[in-house]
Amino acid sequence: MLTTILTNIGLVLGLVIGVPFLFILLLSLINRNTKQHIATRFGINGQLYFGFLGIMIHEASHLITALLFGHKINQFRLIKFPSSENPTLGYVHHTWHQRNIYQNMGNLFIGIAPIFGCCGAILLACRWLLPNGYELVVTLADQTTSAPITIPDFNWPGLLIFIVIAANICIGGFDLSTADFQNAKQGLWQAVVLLIIVALISSFLPIRTSLFGWLIQLTIILSVISGFNLVISLLFNGFFRLI
C-alpha cells in the first residue's frame, strides 16, 4: 500500500508540475532567443508583429488564472509596444493576501498558465483548421483504443495557416519572464502540499483510477501539443538566425 501511495504522489506531482515545467523551460529558452534575433533583425517592435497572438494569450492566461484564484487585478495590458526603457510586451499586475493559502498557491498556476493557455489555443486552431490532426491527438490521448496510429491526410492551405498561427503563438506566448518564474515559485510549496494531500486521499477512494486516467490523458495531450510547439519553435529559431 505504501508503494502505491508513493507512486500516486510521484505521478500527481510529475503530471501537474513536472511535465509542464519541463516544456516551459525548453520553450522559454528557445523562443526568448528567437525574439532576440527578431528584435535585432527587425527592431524591438518586430516581436509584436511575429508574436502578437502569443503575447495576448500569454497575458490573458495570467489574467484569467489570477481571477480564478481570487487575486485583485490592479492593472493589465494584454499587449503593448515596448521601448528601451520598458521592454515588456504586456503585463498583469495583481495582489493577493499573503496569509491566504489558496491565493498564495495560485501564484504557481498563474506563473505557468501560459503553457496551458497557448497549448489550448493551438489545439483549438488545430480542431478548426486540421480536424484530422485534432482527431489524431485525441486518439493518442485515448488509452483505451487499440486502433493503429496513422498519419492523416491534411488540407494543405489549412496546414499552412495553422503553422503560421502556431508559430505566432509559440514566438510570443511561450517566453516566461523572470518575474513569471519568481511569481510561480512563491506558490510552489503550497501547491506541492495540496497535491500530496489529493494523491493521499485519492489512493483510498474508488475514483483513483478515473482521476489518474484523466490526468494522464491531459498530460499526453499537453505533451503532444508541446512537442509540436518545440519543433515549430526550433524551426523558426533557425529561420530567424539565418535571415
mmCIF file of C-alpha atoms in Angstrom:
data_model
loop_
_atom_site.group_PDB
_atom_site.id
_atom_site.type_symbol
_atom_site.label_atom_id
_atom_site.label_comp_id
_atom_site.label_asym_id
_atom_site.label_seq_id
_atom_site.Cartn_x
_atom_site.Cartn_y
_atom_site.Cartn_z
ATOM 1 C CA MET A 1 0.000 0.000 0.000
ATOM 2 C CA LEU A 2 2.860 2.376 0.845
ATOM 3 C CA THR A 3 4.389 1.776 -2.577
ATOM 4 C CA THR A 4 1.065 2.601 -4.231
ATOM 5 C CA ILE A 5 0.712 5.830 -2.240
ATOM 6 C CA LEU A 6 4.268 6.957 -3.066
ATOM 7 C CA THR A 7 3.691 6.095 -6.725
ATOM 8 C CA ASN A 8 0.476 8.117 -6.747
ATOM 9 C CA ILE A 9 2.203 11.109 -5.149
ATOM 10 C CA GLY A 10 5.037 10.987 -7.680
ATOM 11 C CA LEU A 11 2.566 10.616 -10.537
ATOM 12 C CA VAL A 12 0.455 13.598 -9.477
ATOM 13 C CA LEU A 13 3.472 15.864 -8.889
ATOM 14 C CA GLY A 14 5.067 14.801 -12.145
ATOM 15 C CA LEU A 15 1.940 15.243 -14.267
ATOM 16 C CA VAL A 16 0.698 18.515 -12.754
ATOM 17 C CA ILE A 17 4.035 20.270 -12.114
ATOM 18 C CA GLY A 18 6.957 18.339 -13.605
ATOM 19 C CA VAL A 19 5.823 17.918 -17.218
ATOM 20 C CA PRO A 20 4.517 21.493 -17.672
ATOM 21 C CA PHE A 21 7.686 22.979 -16.132
ATOM 22 C CA LEU A 22 9.926 20.892 -18.406
ATOM 23 C CA PHE A 23 8.185 22.175 -21.530
ATOM 24 C CA ILE A 24 8.018 25.726 -20.132
ATOM 25 C CA LEU A 25 11.789 25.808 -19.596
ATOM 26 C CA LEU A 26 12.582 24.436 -23.059
ATOM 27 C CA LEU A 27 10.067 26.613 -24.900
ATOM 28 C CA SER A 28 11.045 29.737 -22.943
ATOM 29 C CA LEU A 29 14.737 29.305 -23.745
ATOM 30 C CA ILE A 30 14.123 28.760 -27.457
ATOM 31 C CA ASN A 31 11.521 31.473 -28.016
ATOM 32 C CA ARG A 32 13.321 34.060 -25.882
ATOM 33 C CA ASN A 33 16.306 33.558 -28.157
ATOM 34 C CA THR A 34 14.046 33.783 -31.224
ATOM 35 C CA LYS A 35 12.632 37.125 -30.050
ATOM 36 C CA GLN A 36 16.161 38.426 -29.515
ATOM 37 C CA HIS A 37 17.012 37.596 -33.136
ATOM 38 C CA ILE A 38 13.752 39.193 -34.322
ATOM 39 C CA ALA A 39 14.472 42.378 -32.341
ATOM 40 C CA THR A 40 17.997 42.529 -33.786
ATOM 41 C CA ARG A 41 16.830 41.977 -37.376
ATOM 42 C CA PHE A 42 13.501 43.864 -37.438
ATOM 43 C CA GLY A 43 13.708 46.196 -34.451
ATOM 44 C CA ILE A 44 12.193 45.908 -30.995
ATOM 45 C CA ASN A 45 8.631 46.134 -32.350
ATOM 46 C CA GLY A 46 9.257 43.108 -34.565
ATOM 47 C CA GLN A 47 8.438 40.923 -31.557
ATOM 48 C CA LEU A 48 4.851 42.190 -31.767
ATOM 49 C CA TYR A 49 4.470 41.563 -35.474
ATOM 50 C CA PHE A 50 5.712 37.971 -35.281
ATOM 51 C CA GLY A 51 4.217 37.076 -31.896
ATOM 52 C CA PHE A 52 1.185 39.270 -31.159
ATOM 53 C CA LEU A 53 -1.257 36.352 -30.799
ATOM 54 C CA GLY A 54 1.011 34.563 -28.366
ATOM 55 C CA ILE A 55 1.626 37.712 -26.320
ATOM 56 C CA MET A 56 -2.108 38.333 -25.858
ATOM 57 C CA ILE A 57 -2.824 34.684 -24.990
ATOM 58 C CA HIS A 58 0.130 34.687 -22.591
ATOM 59 C CA GLU A 59 -1.144 37.699 -20.656
ATOM 60 C CA ALA A 60 -4.788 36.587 -20.839
ATOM 61 C CA SER A 61 -3.744 33.242 -19.315
ATOM 62 C CA HIS A 62 -2.113 35.043 -16.382
ATOM 63 C CA LEU A 63 -5.164 37.296 -16.007
ATOM 64 C CA ILE A 64 -7.823 34.563 -16.059
ATOM 65 C CA THR A 65 -5.883 32.313 -13.676
ATOM 66 C CA ALA A 66 -5.268 35.197 -11.258
ATOM 67 C CA LEU A 67 -9.022 35.870 -11.184
ATOM 68 C CA LEU A 68 -9.747 32.172 -10.594
ATOM 69 C CA PHE A 69 -7.510 32.231 -7.530
ATOM 70 C CA GLY A 70 -9.135 35.357 -6.121
ATOM 71 C CA HIS A 71 -6.307 37.797 -6.796
ATOM 72 C CA LYS A 72 -7.048 41.504 -7.131
ATOM 73 C CA ILE A 73 -6.183 42.811 -10.602
ATOM 74 C CA ASN A 74 -4.686 46.286 -10.233
ATOM 75 C CA GLN A 75 -3.770 46.860 -13.856
ATOM 76 C CA PHE A 76 -3.218 44.851 -17.029
ATOM 77 C CA ARG A 77 -2.443 45.217 -20.700
ATOM 78 C CA LEU A 78 -2.632 42.211 -22.987
ATOM 79 C CA ILE A 79 -0.221 43.797 -25.457
ATOM 80 C CA LYS A 80 1.832 46.966 -25.714
ATOM 81 C CA PHE A 81 4.613 48.444 -27.772
ATOM 82 C CA PRO A 82 7.952 48.001 -25.980
ATOM 83 C CA SER A 83 10.612 50.658 -25.522
ATOM 84 C CA SER A 84 14.244 50.679 -24.471
ATOM 85 C CA GLU A 85 13.153 51.967 -21.038
ATOM 86 C CA ASN A 86 10.291 49.455 -20.672
ATOM 87 C CA PRO A 87 10.791 46.373 -22.870
ATOM 88 C CA THR A 88 7.722 44.498 -21.618
ATOM 89 C CA LEU A 89 5.201 43.436 -24.259
ATOM 90 C CA GLY A 90 2.277 43.111 -21.840
ATOM 91 C CA TYR A 91 1.643 42.761 -18.138
ATOM 92 C CA VAL A 92 -0.777 41.753 -15.396
ATOM 93 C CA HIS A 93 -0.286 43.470 -12.053
ATOM 94 C CA HIS A 94 -2.095 41.653 -9.275
ATOM 95 C CA THR A 95 -2.074 41.474 -5.484
ATOM 96 C CA TRP A 96 -3.170 38.810 -3.016
ATOM 97 C CA HIS A 97 -3.464 38.173 0.700
ATOM 98 C CA GLN A 98 -0.153 36.790 1.917
ATOM 99 C CA ARG A 99 -1.847 34.681 4.609
ATOM 100 C CA ASN A 100 -4.382 33.151 2.237
ATOM 101 C CA ILE A 101 -3.043 29.688 1.336
ATOM 102 C CA TYR A 102 -5.337 29.344 -1.689
ATOM 103 C CA GLN A 103 -4.271 32.691 -3.146
ATOM 104 C CA ASN A 104 -0.603 32.011 -2.420
ATOM 105 C CA MET A 105 -0.822 28.597 -4.082
ATOM 106 C CA GLY A 106 -2.412 30.299 -7.069
ATOM 107 C CA ASN A 107 0.872 32.050 -7.821
ATOM 108 C CA LEU A 108 2.310 28.782 -9.113
ATOM 109 C CA PHE A 109 -0.529 28.213 -11.552
ATOM 110 C CA ILE A 110 -0.663 31.899 -12.529
ATOM 111 C CA GLY A 111 3.029 31.698 -13.393
ATOM 112 C CA ILE A 112 2.741 28.586 -15.588
ATOM 113 C CA ALA A 113 -0.704 29.428 -17.007
ATOM 114 C CA PRO A 114 0.620 30.470 -20.459
ATOM 115 C CA ILE A 115 1.628 26.930 -21.374
ATOM 116 C CA PHE A 116 -1.943 25.752 -20.822
ATOM 117 C CA GLY A 117 -3.463 28.816 -22.496
ATOM 118 C CA CYS A 118 -1.179 28.686 -25.527
ATOM 119 C CA CYS A 119 -1.457 24.897 -25.908
ATOM 120 C CA GLY A 120 -5.247 25.193 -25.628
ATOM 121 C CA ALA A 121 -5.330 27.895 -28.302
ATOM 122 C CA ILE A 122 -3.181 25.810 -30.651
ATOM 123 C CA LEU A 123 -5.377 22.769 -30.030
ATOM 124 C CA LEU A 124 -8.484 24.824 -30.891
ATOM 125 C CA ALA A 125 -6.792 26.105 -34.051
ATOM 126 C CA CYS A 126 -5.953 22.506 -34.941
ATOM 127 C CA ARG A 127 -9.565 21.447 -34.423
ATOM 128 C CA TRP A 128 -10.757 24.300 -36.657
ATOM 129 C CA LEU A 129 -8.167 24.096 -39.442
ATOM 130 C CA LEU A 130 -6.974 20.478 -39.259
ATOM 131 C CA PRO A 131 -9.791 18.308 -37.909
ATOM 132 C CA ASN A 132 -7.911 15.160 -38.934
ATOM 133 C CA GLY A 133 -4.903 16.292 -36.910
ATOM 134 C CA TYR A 134 -7.138 17.029 -33.938
ATOM 135 C CA GLU A 135 -8.619 13.532 -34.130
ATOM 136 C CA LEU A 136 -5.078 12.121 -34.155
ATOM 137 C CA VAL A 137 -4.270 13.959 -30.912
ATOM 138 C CA VAL A 138 -7.480 12.660 -29.320
ATOM 139 C CA THR A 139 -6.637 9.121 -30.443
ATOM 140 C CA LEU A 140 -3.129 9.382 -28.955
ATOM 141 C CA ALA A 141 -4.608 10.501 -25.633
ATOM 142 C CA ASP A 142 -7.219 7.728 -25.573
ATOM 143 C CA GLN A 143 -5.584 4.927 -23.623
ATOM 144 C CA THR A 144 -8.477 2.541 -24.243
ATOM 145 C CA THR A 145 -8.172 2.460 -28.026
ATOM 146 C CA SER A 146 -6.139 -0.208 -29.775
ATOM 147 C CA ALA A 147 -6.560 1.276 -33.247
ATOM 148 C CA PRO A 148 -3.302 1.722 -35.193
ATOM 149 C CA ILE A 149 -1.958 5.276 -35.349
ATOM 150 C CA THR A 150 -1.720 6.586 -38.911
ATOM 151 C CA ILE A 151 -0.734 9.994 -40.235
ATOM 152 C CA PRO A 152 -3.913 11.621 -41.590
ATOM 153 C CA ASP A 153 -4.254 13.482 -44.863
ATOM 154 C CA PHE A 154 -4.030 17.237 -44.360
ATOM 155 C CA ASN A 155 -5.675 20.127 -46.121
ATOM 156 C CA TRP A 156 -2.558 21.976 -47.286
ATOM 157 C CA PRO A 157 -3.980 25.532 -47.159
ATOM 158 C CA GLY A 158 -5.320 24.784 -43.681
ATOM 159 C CA LEU A 159 -1.954 23.298 -42.654
ATOM 160 C CA LEU A 160 -0.038 26.390 -43.791
ATOM 161 C CA ILE A 161 -2.425 28.732 -41.965
ATOM 162 C CA PHE A 162 -2.194 26.545 -38.871
ATOM 163 C CA ILE A 163 1.621 26.623 -38.917
ATOM 164 C CA VAL A 164 1.614 30.439 -39.200
ATOM 165 C CA ILE A 165 -0.822 30.747 -36.269
ATOM 166 C CA ALA A 166 1.098 28.183 -34.184
ATOM 167 C CA ALA A 167 4.420 29.937 -34.880
ATOM 168 C CA ASN A 168 2.972 33.304 -33.847
ATOM 169 C CA ILE A 169 1.647 31.792 -30.608
ATOM 170 C CA CYS A 170 4.936 29.996 -29.900
ATOM 171 C CA ILE A 171 7.130 33.042 -30.501
ATOM 172 C CA GLY A 172 5.030 35.411 -28.417
ATOM 173 C CA GLY A 173 3.427 33.142 -25.848
ATOM 174 C CA PHE A 174 5.941 30.621 -24.549
ATOM 175 C CA ASP A 175 8.559 33.010 -23.207
ATOM 176 C CA LEU A 176 8.049 33.142 -19.442
ATOM 177 C CA SER A 177 9.802 36.117 -17.880
ATOM 178 C CA THR A 178 11.972 36.090 -14.766
ATOM 179 C CA ALA A 179 9.032 37.700 -12.942
ATOM 180 C CA ASP A 180 6.766 34.825 -14.064
ATOM 181 C CA PHE A 181 9.173 32.239 -12.654
ATOM 182 C CA GLN A 182 9.619 34.202 -9.418
ATOM 183 C CA ASN A 183 5.853 34.525 -9.056
ATOM 184 C CA ALA A 184 5.359 30.795 -9.672
ATOM 185 C CA LYS A 185 7.998 29.935 -7.061
ATOM 186 C CA GLN A 186 6.017 31.767 -4.367
ATOM 187 C CA GLY A 187 3.167 29.268 -4.582
ATOM 188 C CA LEU A 188 5.227 26.133 -5.169
ATOM 189 C CA TRP A 189 5.289 24.643 -1.681
ATOM 190 C CA GLN A 190 1.566 25.223 -1.065
ATOM 191 C CA ALA A 191 0.731 23.557 -4.379
ATOM 192 C CA VAL A 192 3.044 20.610 -3.639
ATOM 193 C CA VAL A 193 1.427 20.085 -0.216
ATOM 194 C CA LEU A 194 -2.081 20.247 -1.706
ATOM 195 C CA LEU A 195 -1.215 17.795 -4.495
ATOM 196 C CA ILE A 196 0.317 15.377 -1.981
ATOM 197 C CA ILE A 197 -2.890 15.538 0.074
ATOM 198 C CA VAL A 198 -5.005 14.948 -3.057
ATOM 199 C CA ALA A 199 -2.821 11.966 -4.016
ATOM 200 C CA LEU A 200 -3.059 10.525 -0.498
ATOM 201 C CA ILE A 201 -6.848 10.864 -0.295
ATOM 202 C CA SER A 202 -7.433 9.563 -3.817
ATOM 203 C CA SER A 203 -5.336 6.472 -3.026
ATOM 204 C CA PHE A 204 -8.138 5.293 -0.736
ATOM 205 C CA LEU A 205 -11.076 6.256 -2.959
ATOM 206 C CA PRO A 206 -12.670 4.395 -5.888
ATOM 207 C CA ILE A 207 -12.237 7.468 -8.093
ATOM 208 C CA ARG A 208 -8.460 6.949 -8.133
ATOM 209 C CA THR A 209 -8.451 5.139 -11.486
ATOM 210 C CA SER A 210 -10.635 7.761 -13.162
ATOM 211 C CA LEU A 211 -8.631 10.649 -11.683
ATOM 212 C CA PHE A 212 -5.262 9.316 -12.774
ATOM 213 C CA GLY A 213 -6.638 8.279 -16.158
ATOM 214 C CA TRP A 214 -7.870 11.829 -16.703
ATOM 215 C CA LEU A 215 -4.532 13.317 -15.590
ATOM 216 C CA ILE A 216 -2.592 11.016 -17.909
ATOM 217 C CA GLN A 217 -4.845 11.893 -20.868
ATOM 218 C CA LEU A 218 -4.424 15.598 -20.193
ATOM 219 C CA THR A 219 -0.647 15.191 -19.920
ATOM 220 C CA ILE A 220 -0.486 13.229 -23.189
ATOM 221 C CA ILE A 221 -2.411 15.983 -24.991
ATOM 222 C CA LEU A 222 -0.180 18.645 -23.402
ATOM 223 C CA SER A 223 2.942 16.672 -24.338
ATOM 224 C CA VAL A 224 1.848 16.116 -27.957
ATOM 225 C CA ILE A 225 0.984 19.791 -28.463
ATOM 226 C CA SER A 226 4.097 20.959 -26.601
ATOM 227 C CA GLY A 227 6.266 18.572 -28.620
ATOM 228 C CA PHE A 228 4.831 20.062 -31.804
ATOM 229 C CA ASN A 229 5.462 23.543 -30.360
ATOM 230 C CA LEU A 230 9.091 22.614 -29.715
ATOM 231 C CA VAL A 231 9.531 21.564 -33.354
ATOM 232 C CA ILE A 232 7.880 24.773 -34.632
ATOM 233 C CA SER A 233 9.936 26.878 -32.198
ATOM 234 C CA LEU A 234 13.206 25.252 -33.272
ATOM 235 C CA LEU A 235 12.389 25.649 -36.967
ATOM 236 C CA PHE A 236 11.559 29.342 -36.674
ATOM 237 C CA ASN A 237 14.504 29.943 -34.362
ATOM 238 C CA GLY A 238 16.728 28.531 -37.089
ATOM 239 C CA PHE A 239 14.922 30.623 -39.717
ATOM 240 C CA PHE A 240 15.409 33.925 -37.866
ATOM 241 C CA ARG A 241 19.037 33.030 -37.196
ATOM 242 C CA LEU A 242 19.684 32.631 -40.925
ATOM 243 C CA ILE A 243 17.879 35.640 -42.383
#
